[in-house]
mmCIF file of C-alpha atoms in Angstrom:
data_model
loop_
_atom_site.group_PDB
_atom_site.id
_atom_site.type_symbol
_atom_site.label_atom_id
_atom_site.label_comp_id
_atom_site.label_asym_id
_atom_site.label_seq_id
_atom_site.Cartn_x
_atom_site.Cartn_y
_atom_site.Cartn_z
ATOM 1 C CA MET A 1274 -0.332 0.178 0.009
ATOM 2 C CA SER A 1275 1.438 3.400 -0.859
ATOM 3 C CA THR A 1276 2.168 5.881 1.757
ATOM 4 C CA VAL A 1277 1.783 9.782 1.359
ATOM 5 C CA LEU A 1278 5.319 9.840 0.513
ATOM 6 C CA ASP A 1279 4.902 7.495 -2.120
ATOM 7 C CA GLU A 1280 2.749 9.324 -3.905
ATOM 8 C CA ILE A 1281 4.244 12.681 -3.363
ATOM 9 C CA ILE A 1282 7.823 11.548 -5.067
ATOM 10 C CA SER A 1283 6.056 9.690 -8.124
ATOM 11 C CA GLY A 1284 4.735 12.784 -9.012
ATOM 12 C CA VAL A 1285 7.978 14.858 -8.564
ATOM 13 C CA ARG A 1286 9.509 12.119 -10.745
ATOM 14 C CA GLU A 1287 6.737 12.725 -13.462
ATOM 15 C CA ASP A 1288 7.924 16.442 -13.099
ATOM 16 C CA LEU A 1289 11.711 16.032 -13.140
ATOM 17 C CA ALA A 1290 10.866 14.156 -15.872
ATOM 18 C CA THR A 1291 9.922 16.908 -18.217
ATOM 19 C CA ARG A 1292 12.163 19.340 -16.469
ATOM 20 C CA ARG A 1293 14.730 17.441 -17.667
ATOM 21 C CA ALA A 1294 13.587 16.849 -21.122
ATOM 22 C CA ALA A 1295 13.200 20.646 -21.384
ATOM 23 C CA VAL A 1296 16.957 21.443 -19.842
ATOM 24 C CA PRO A 1297 19.364 18.467 -20.369
ATOM 25 C CA LEU A 1298 21.927 17.524 -17.882
ATOM 26 C CA ALA A 1299 25.151 19.104 -19.626
ATOM 27 C CA GLN A 1300 23.697 22.183 -19.421
ATOM 28 C CA VAL A 1301 22.468 22.212 -15.673
ATOM 29 C CA GLU A 1302 25.958 21.663 -14.967
ATOM 30 C CA GLU A 1303 27.183 24.383 -16.865
ATOM 31 C CA LEU A 1304 24.408 26.933 -15.012
ATOM 32 C CA ALA A 1305 25.558 25.531 -11.619
ATOM 33 C CA ALA A 1306 29.319 26.052 -12.317
ATOM 34 C CA ALA A 1307 28.617 29.322 -13.060
ATOM 35 C CA ALA A 1308 26.248 30.336 -10.125
ATOM 36 C CA PRO A 1309 27.601 32.650 -7.470
ATOM 37 C CA ALA A 1310 29.680 30.257 -4.658
ATOM 38 C CA ALA A 1311 27.314 28.640 -2.551
ATOM 39 C CA LEU A 1312 26.732 30.405 1.436
ATOM 40 C CA ASP A 1313 27.812 28.852 3.808
ATOM 41 C CA PRO A 1314 24.985 28.294 6.468
ATOM 42 C CA VAL A 1315 26.629 26.815 9.323
ATOM 43 C CA PRO A 1316 28.193 29.749 11.353
ATOM 44 C CA GLY A 1317 25.414 31.716 10.872
ATOM 45 C CA PHE A 1318 23.221 29.458 12.840
ATOM 46 C CA ARG A 1319 26.113 28.828 15.157
ATOM 47 C CA ALA A 1320 25.999 31.877 16.275
ATOM 48 C CA ALA A 1321 21.860 33.098 15.944
ATOM 49 C CA PRO A 1322 21.505 34.657 19.250
ATOM 50 C CA GLY A 1323 18.832 32.085 21.113
ATOM 51 C CA VAL A 1324 18.140 30.472 18.080
ATOM 52 C CA ALA A 1325 17.725 30.163 14.206
ATOM 53 C CA VAL A 1326 14.939 30.621 12.336
ATOM 54 C CA ILE A 1327 14.563 28.905 8.912
ATOM 55 C CA ALA A 1328 12.036 30.286 7.505
ATOM 56 C CA GLU A 1329 9.694 29.114 4.979
ATOM 57 C CA VAL A 1330 7.965 29.823 1.527
ATOM 58 C CA LYS A 1331 5.172 27.728 1.399
ATOM 59 C CA ARG A 1332 1.635 28.283 -0.488
ATOM 60 C CA ARG A 1333 0.331 25.025 0.548
ATOM 61 C CA SER A 1334 0.555 21.593 2.157
ATOM 62 C CA PRO A 1335 -0.967 18.200 1.929
ATOM 63 C CA SER A 1336 -2.254 18.201 4.919
ATOM 64 C CA LYS A 1337 -3.892 21.969 5.259
ATOM 65 C CA GLY A 1338 -4.362 22.710 1.770
ATOM 66 C CA ALA A 1339 -3.723 26.246 0.662
ATOM 67 C CA LEU A 1340 -2.175 28.602 3.616
ATOM 68 C CA ALA A 1341 -1.531 31.564 1.825
ATOM 69 C CA PRO A 1342 -1.041 33.248 -1.895
ATOM 70 C CA ILE A 1343 2.575 34.653 -1.622
ATOM 71 C CA ALA A 1344 2.173 36.878 -5.254
ATOM 72 C CA GLU A 1345 5.664 37.862 -4.008
ATOM 73 C CA PRO A 1346 8.004 35.546 -2.317
ATOM 74 C CA GLY A 1347 10.815 37.507 -2.648
ATOM 75 C CA ARG A 1348 9.393 40.082 -0.499
ATOM 76 C CA LEU A 1349 8.148 37.303 1.882
ATOM 77 C CA ALA A 1350 12.109 35.989 2.029
ATOM 78 C CA ALA A 1351 13.365 39.862 2.739
ATOM 79 C CA ALA A 1352 10.590 40.398 5.803
ATOM 80 C CA TYR A 1353 12.023 36.936 6.559
ATOM 81 C CA ALA A 1354 15.440 38.751 6.961
ATOM 82 C CA ALA A 1355 14.352 41.865 8.217
ATOM 83 C CA GLY A 1356 12.846 40.156 11.019
ATOM 84 C CA GLY A 1357 16.172 38.045 11.723
ATOM 85 C CA ALA A 1358 16.157 34.937 10.407
ATOM 86 C CA SER A 1359 19.570 32.841 9.848
ATOM 87 C CA ALA A 1360 17.873 31.733 6.530
ATOM 88 C CA VAL A 1361 15.061 30.939 4.107
ATOM 89 C CA SER A 1362 13.582 28.011 3.096
ATOM 90 C CA VAL A 1363 11.725 27.692 -0.572
ATOM 91 C CA LEU A 1364 9.131 24.784 -1.345
ATOM 92 C CA THR A 1365 9.707 24.369 -4.765
ATOM 93 C CA GLU A 1366 7.284 21.103 -5.080
ATOM 94 C CA GLN A 1367 4.256 21.967 -7.287
ATOM 95 C CA ARG A 1368 1.539 19.615 -6.886
ATOM 96 C CA ARG A 1369 1.501 19.717 -3.344
ATOM 97 C CA PHE A 1370 2.726 22.654 -2.391
ATOM 98 C CA GLY A 1371 2.246 25.095 -4.784
ATOM 99 C CA GLY A 1372 6.035 26.253 -5.129
ATOM 100 C CA SER A 1373 8.412 26.046 -8.479
ATOM 101 C CA LEU A 1374 11.924 26.878 -9.163
ATOM 102 C CA ALA A 1375 10.792 30.354 -10.220
ATOM 103 C CA ASP A 1376 10.271 31.123 -6.460
ATOM 104 C CA LEU A 1377 13.529 29.975 -5.581
ATOM 105 C CA ASP A 1378 15.307 32.484 -8.347
ATOM 106 C CA ALA A 1379 12.900 35.248 -6.227
ATOM 107 C CA VAL A 1380 14.049 34.514 -2.868
ATOM 108 C CA ARG A 1381 17.783 34.336 -4.119
ATOM 109 C CA ALA A 1382 17.710 37.625 -5.548
ATOM 110 C CA ALA A 1383 15.758 39.357 -2.439
ATOM 111 C CA VAL A 1384 17.678 37.805 0.204
ATOM 112 C CA THR A 1385 21.921 37.705 1.246
ATOM 113 C CA ILE A 1386 21.193 35.158 3.993
ATOM 114 C CA PRO A 1387 21.441 31.431 2.853
ATOM 115 C CA VAL A 1388 18.628 29.616 1.051
ATOM 116 C CA LEU A 1389 17.190 26.051 1.454
ATOM 117 C CA ARG A 1390 15.764 24.311 -1.432
ATOM 118 C CA LYS A 1391 12.733 22.305 0.069
ATOM 119 C CA ASP A 1392 11.864 19.486 -2.049
ATOM 120 C CA PHE A 1393 11.788 15.660 -2.573
ATOM 121 C CA ILE A 1394 15.148 15.499 -4.316
ATOM 122 C CA VAL A 1395 15.981 11.840 -5.415
ATOM 123 C CA ASP A 1396 17.891 12.536 -8.025
ATOM 124 C CA PRO A 1397 21.454 13.959 -8.885
ATOM 125 C CA TYR A 1398 19.728 16.367 -11.781
ATOM 126 C CA GLN A 1399 17.756 18.032 -8.852
ATOM 127 C CA VAL A 1400 21.005 18.750 -6.849
ATOM 128 C CA LEU A 1401 22.558 20.255 -9.976
ATOM 129 C CA GLU A 1402 19.185 22.172 -10.837
ATOM 130 C CA ALA A 1403 19.238 24.250 -6.944
ATOM 131 C CA ARG A 1404 23.080 25.353 -7.229
ATOM 132 C CA ALA A 1405 22.030 26.667 -10.380
ATOM 133 C CA HIS A 1406 19.113 28.292 -9.438
ATOM 134 C CA GLY A 1407 21.316 30.215 -6.579
ATOM 135 C CA ALA A 1408 20.542 27.163 -3.535
ATOM 136 C CA ASP A 1409 22.984 26.838 -0.770
ATOM 137 C CA LEU A 1410 20.761 24.191 1.459
ATOM 138 C CA ILE A 1411 19.237 21.818 -0.074
ATOM 139 C CA LEU A 1412 16.568 18.871 1.513
ATOM 140 C CA LEU A 1413 17.510 15.209 1.407
ATOM 141 C CA MET A 1414 15.138 12.997 3.421
ATOM 142 C CA ALA A 1415 16.409 10.029 4.970
ATOM 143 C CA SER A 1416 12.714 8.280 4.628
ATOM 144 C CA ALA A 1417 13.243 8.556 0.514
ATOM 145 C CA LEU A 1418 16.528 7.912 0.407
ATOM 146 C CA ALA A 1419 18.167 4.335 0.397
ATOM 147 C CA ASP A 1420 21.560 4.498 1.716
ATOM 148 C CA ASP A 1421 23.486 4.658 -0.843
ATOM 149 C CA ASP A 1422 21.066 7.145 -2.800
ATOM 150 C CA LEU A 1423 21.680 9.180 0.367
ATOM 151 C CA ARG A 1424 25.432 9.095 0.623
ATOM 152 C CA GLU A 1425 25.641 10.296 -3.268
ATOM 153 C CA LEU A 1426 23.030 12.754 -2.876
ATOM 154 C CA HIS A 1427 24.831 14.153 -0.257
ATOM 155 C CA ASP A 1428 28.536 13.781 -1.567
ATOM 156 C CA LEU A 1429 27.555 15.506 -4.827
ATOM 157 C CA ALA A 1430 26.041 18.480 -2.832
ATOM 158 C CA THR A 1431 28.742 19.093 -0.602
ATOM 159 C CA GLY A 1432 31.117 18.885 -3.409
ATOM 160 C CA LEU A 1433 28.893 21.826 -5.253
ATOM 161 C CA GLY A 1434 29.862 23.508 -2.408
ATOM 162 C CA MET A 1435 26.428 23.280 -0.707
ATOM 163 C CA THR A 1436 24.978 22.431 2.673
ATOM 164 C CA PRO A 1437 22.664 19.293 2.924
ATOM 165 C CA LEU A 1438 19.648 19.502 5.746
ATOM 166 C CA VAL A 1439 19.630 15.195 5.914
ATOM 167 C CA GLU A 1440 15.972 15.384 7.628
ATOM 168 C CA VAL A 1441 15.277 12.640 9.862
ATOM 169 C CA HIS A 1442 11.885 10.684 11.598
ATOM 170 C CA ASP A 1443 13.618 8.252 13.689
ATOM 171 C CA ALA A 1444 16.222 6.673 15.386
ATOM 172 C CA ALA A 1445 17.052 4.133 12.420
ATOM 173 C CA GLU A 1446 17.562 7.068 10.571
ATOM 174 C CA VAL A 1447 19.135 9.061 13.424
ATOM 175 C CA GLU A 1448 21.991 6.700 12.711
ATOM 176 C CA ARG A 1449 21.340 6.276 8.826
ATOM 177 C CA ALA A 1450 21.791 10.161 8.900
ATOM 178 C CA LEU A 1451 24.708 10.103 10.967
ATOM 179 C CA ALA A 1452 26.332 7.971 8.543
ATOM 180 C CA VAL A 1453 26.779 10.243 5.427
ATOM 181 C CA THR A 1454 28.752 12.762 8.299
ATOM 182 C CA PRO A 1455 25.964 15.420 7.989
ATOM 183 C CA ALA A 1456 27.152 19.874 9.220
ATOM 184 C CA VAL A 1457 23.317 19.983 10.092
ATOM 185 C CA VAL A 1458 20.362 17.316 10.547
ATOM 186 C CA GLY A 1459 16.411 18.371 10.544
ATOM 187 C CA VAL A 1460 14.543 16.337 12.966
ATOM 188 C CA ASN A 1461 10.646 16.340 11.436
ATOM 189 C CA ALA A 1462 7.718 16.022 14.094
ATOM 190 C CA ARG A 1463 5.653 15.143 11.215
ATOM 191 C CA ASN A 1464 5.857 11.584 9.724
ATOM 192 C CA LEU A 1465 5.340 12.204 5.970
ATOM 193 C CA LYS A 1466 4.033 9.068 5.236
ATOM 194 C CA THR A 1467 0.767 9.548 7.265
ATOM 195 C CA LEU A 1468 1.266 13.586 7.649
ATOM 196 C CA ASP A 1469 0.334 12.794 11.449
ATOM 197 C CA VAL A 1470 2.768 15.593 13.842
ATOM 198 C CA ASP A 1471 3.592 13.876 17.021
ATOM 199 C CA ARG A 1472 6.201 17.021 18.698
ATOM 200 C CA GLN A 1473 7.743 14.658 21.328
ATOM 201 C CA VAL A 1474 9.846 12.922 18.605
ATOM 202 C CA VAL A 1475 11.558 15.850 18.052
ATOM 203 C CA ALA A 1476 12.356 15.411 22.163
ATOM 204 C CA ASP A 1477 13.577 11.926 21.990
ATOM 205 C CA LEU A 1478 15.758 12.444 18.993
ATOM 206 C CA LEU A 1479 17.659 15.529 19.621
ATOM 207 C CA PRO A 1480 19.827 14.121 21.895
ATOM 208 C CA LEU A 1481 20.816 11.514 19.694
ATOM 209 C CA LEU A 1482 22.493 14.526 17.394
ATOM 210 C CA PRO A 1483 26.402 14.421 17.737
ATOM 211 C CA PRO A 1484 27.403 18.370 19.309
ATOM 212 C CA ASP A 1485 28.803 19.312 15.752
ATOM 213 C CA VAL A 1486 25.752 18.844 14.240
ATOM 214 C CA VAL A 1487 23.357 21.777 14.194
ATOM 215 C CA ALA A 1488 20.350 20.329 15.240
ATOM 216 C CA VAL A 1489 16.878 21.878 13.559
ATOM 217 C CA ALA A 1490 13.528 20.969 14.775
ATOM 218 C CA GLU A 1491 11.377 21.185 12.655
ATOM 219 C CA SER A 1492 7.204 20.867 11.843
ATOM 220 C CA GLY A 1493 4.792 21.296 14.753
ATOM 221 C CA VAL A 1494 5.842 25.234 15.592
ATOM 222 C CA THR A 1495 2.437 27.228 16.116
ATOM 223 C CA GLY A 1496 4.342 30.406 18.276
ATOM 224 C CA PRO A 1497 7.048 31.209 20.195
ATOM 225 C CA ALA A 1498 6.307 28.681 23.264
ATOM 226 C CA ASP A 1499 6.649 25.822 20.927
ATOM 227 C CA VAL A 1500 9.891 27.153 19.761
ATOM 228 C CA ALA A 1501 11.554 27.801 23.400
ATOM 229 C CA GLU A 1502 10.448 24.053 23.414
ATOM 230 C CA TYR A 1503 12.240 22.421 21.353
ATOM 231 C CA VAL A 1504 15.256 24.757 21.771
ATOM 232 C CA ARG A 1505 14.879 23.060 25.279
ATOM 233 C CA ALA A 1506 15.096 19.573 23.745
ATOM 234 C CA GLY A 1507 18.390 20.772 22.149
ATOM 235 C CA ALA A 1508 17.497 22.314 18.836
ATOM 236 C CA GLY A 1509 20.175 24.926 17.343
ATOM 237 C CA ALA A 1510 17.554 25.874 14.542
ATOM 238 C CA VAL A 1511 13.795 25.810 14.185
ATOM 239 C CA LEU A 1512 12.372 25.274 10.668
ATOM 240 C CA VAL A 1513 8.506 27.244 9.942
ATOM 241 C CA GLY A 1514 6.697 27.743 7.630
ATOM 242 C CA GLU A 1515 2.636 27.845 8.417
ATOM 243 C CA ALA A 1516 3.022 29.781 11.430
ATOM 244 C CA LEU A 1517 4.870 32.884 9.187
ATOM 245 C CA VAL A 1518 2.677 32.399 6.369
ATOM 246 C CA THR A 1519 -0.429 32.442 8.093
ATOM 247 C CA GLY A 1520 0.358 35.685 11.119
ATOM 248 C CA GLY A 1521 0.416 37.793 8.787
ATOM 249 C CA ALA A 1522 3.148 39.695 10.330
ATOM 250 C CA PRO A 1523 6.512 37.827 9.255
ATOM 251 C CA SER A 1524 9.179 39.597 10.696
ATOM 252 C CA ASP A 1525 7.454 40.365 13.939
ATOM 253 C CA ALA A 1526 6.918 36.368 14.174
ATOM 254 C CA VAL A 1527 10.547 35.598 13.169
ATOM 255 C CA ALA A 1528 11.613 38.371 15.875
ATOM 256 C CA ALA A 1529 9.133 36.917 18.315
ATOM 257 C CA PHE A 1530 10.248 33.152 17.711
ATOM 258 C CA ILE A 1531 14.068 34.786 18.009
ATOM 259 C CA ALA A 1532 13.152 36.238 21.530
ATOM 260 C CA ALA A 1533 11.353 32.973 23.022
ATOM 261 C CA ALA A 1534 14.523 31.180 22.527
ATOM 262 C CA ARG A 1535 16.840 33.872 24.026
ATOM 263 C CA ASP A 1536 16.774 32.678 27.655
ATOM 264 C CA VAL A 1537 16.240 29.072 27.222
ATOM 265 C CA ARG A 1538 18.812 26.895 28.293
ATOM 266 C CA PRO A 1539 19.055 23.580 26.320
ATOM 267 C CA HIS A 1540 18.504 20.226 27.910
ATOM 268 C CA PRO A 1541 21.443 17.929 28.400
ATOM 269 C CA ALA A 1542 21.927 15.271 25.542
ATOM 270 C CA GLY A 1543 20.390 12.570 26.627
ATOM 271 C CA ALA A 1544 18.088 13.643 28.633
ATOM 272 C CA ALA A 1545 15.580 15.975 26.895
ATOM 273 C CA PRO A 1546 12.010 16.894 28.482
ATOM 274 C CA GLY A 1547 9.330 16.084 27.103
ATOM 275 C CA VAL A 1548 7.417 17.931 24.621
ATOM 276 C CA THR A 1549 3.825 18.403 24.511
ATOM 277 C CA GLN A 1550 2.191 15.984 21.780
ATOM 278 C CA ASP A 1551 0.079 17.756 19.024
ATOM 279 C CA LYS A 1552 -1.464 15.292 16.263
ATOM 280 C CA GLU A 1553 -3.241 16.807 13.168
#
């Protein structure tokens, strides 16, 4: 029986085939090589006061449907940066999330902070495509990739100067992710096979990450209190989309998330407190 993730990736592969037919691999390789050097997000993540916010440009989601029209993604990204965001995440998957590479282009042109291409990346073409369009980071989901594919895509991205954000959802995926020696690991409270959100997953898995890895908490953030809980559990960064695009004041929201985390002391690794469970 196919999962939600299986269905999304099937559509991603169909759309990828269309783009590959229009823009041959050799051309994408040339564009990637000609792109300005990728920015390293890690120093900024580590230097952020309280928590680094990766603020997301997100129009739709499979679980909630339409979230916000976002006619000008560059303007939204600039508002995130003004609020103190350390990076901007851009969803480029079209069928379920309403994104595009044009959104990535618009955001790249609008901000000087690192930009993450957030998509279901399963093929080297997409990695090169991300670099060609100015991405500094890419998302690699352990749940969507076999070990050999995860390593191949991770190594290709780092070879291009990009930083992979390797995403996990359970302890087995943490082990698989750490095998490729990532600089940044995201723990997603949302199970993309079912779309359920369980924030306790973040509290359980963050202590498994070594201190030299930037730990990112993903999903389940509805406000500053949730950010503080994630930081208390050990997150050095949070990736937030829905709460920012639906709140009406993106700069203020980012600033509030950062402020909420400033006085929070991360719990020692291996003994993170529980996080209130939230099912969607």
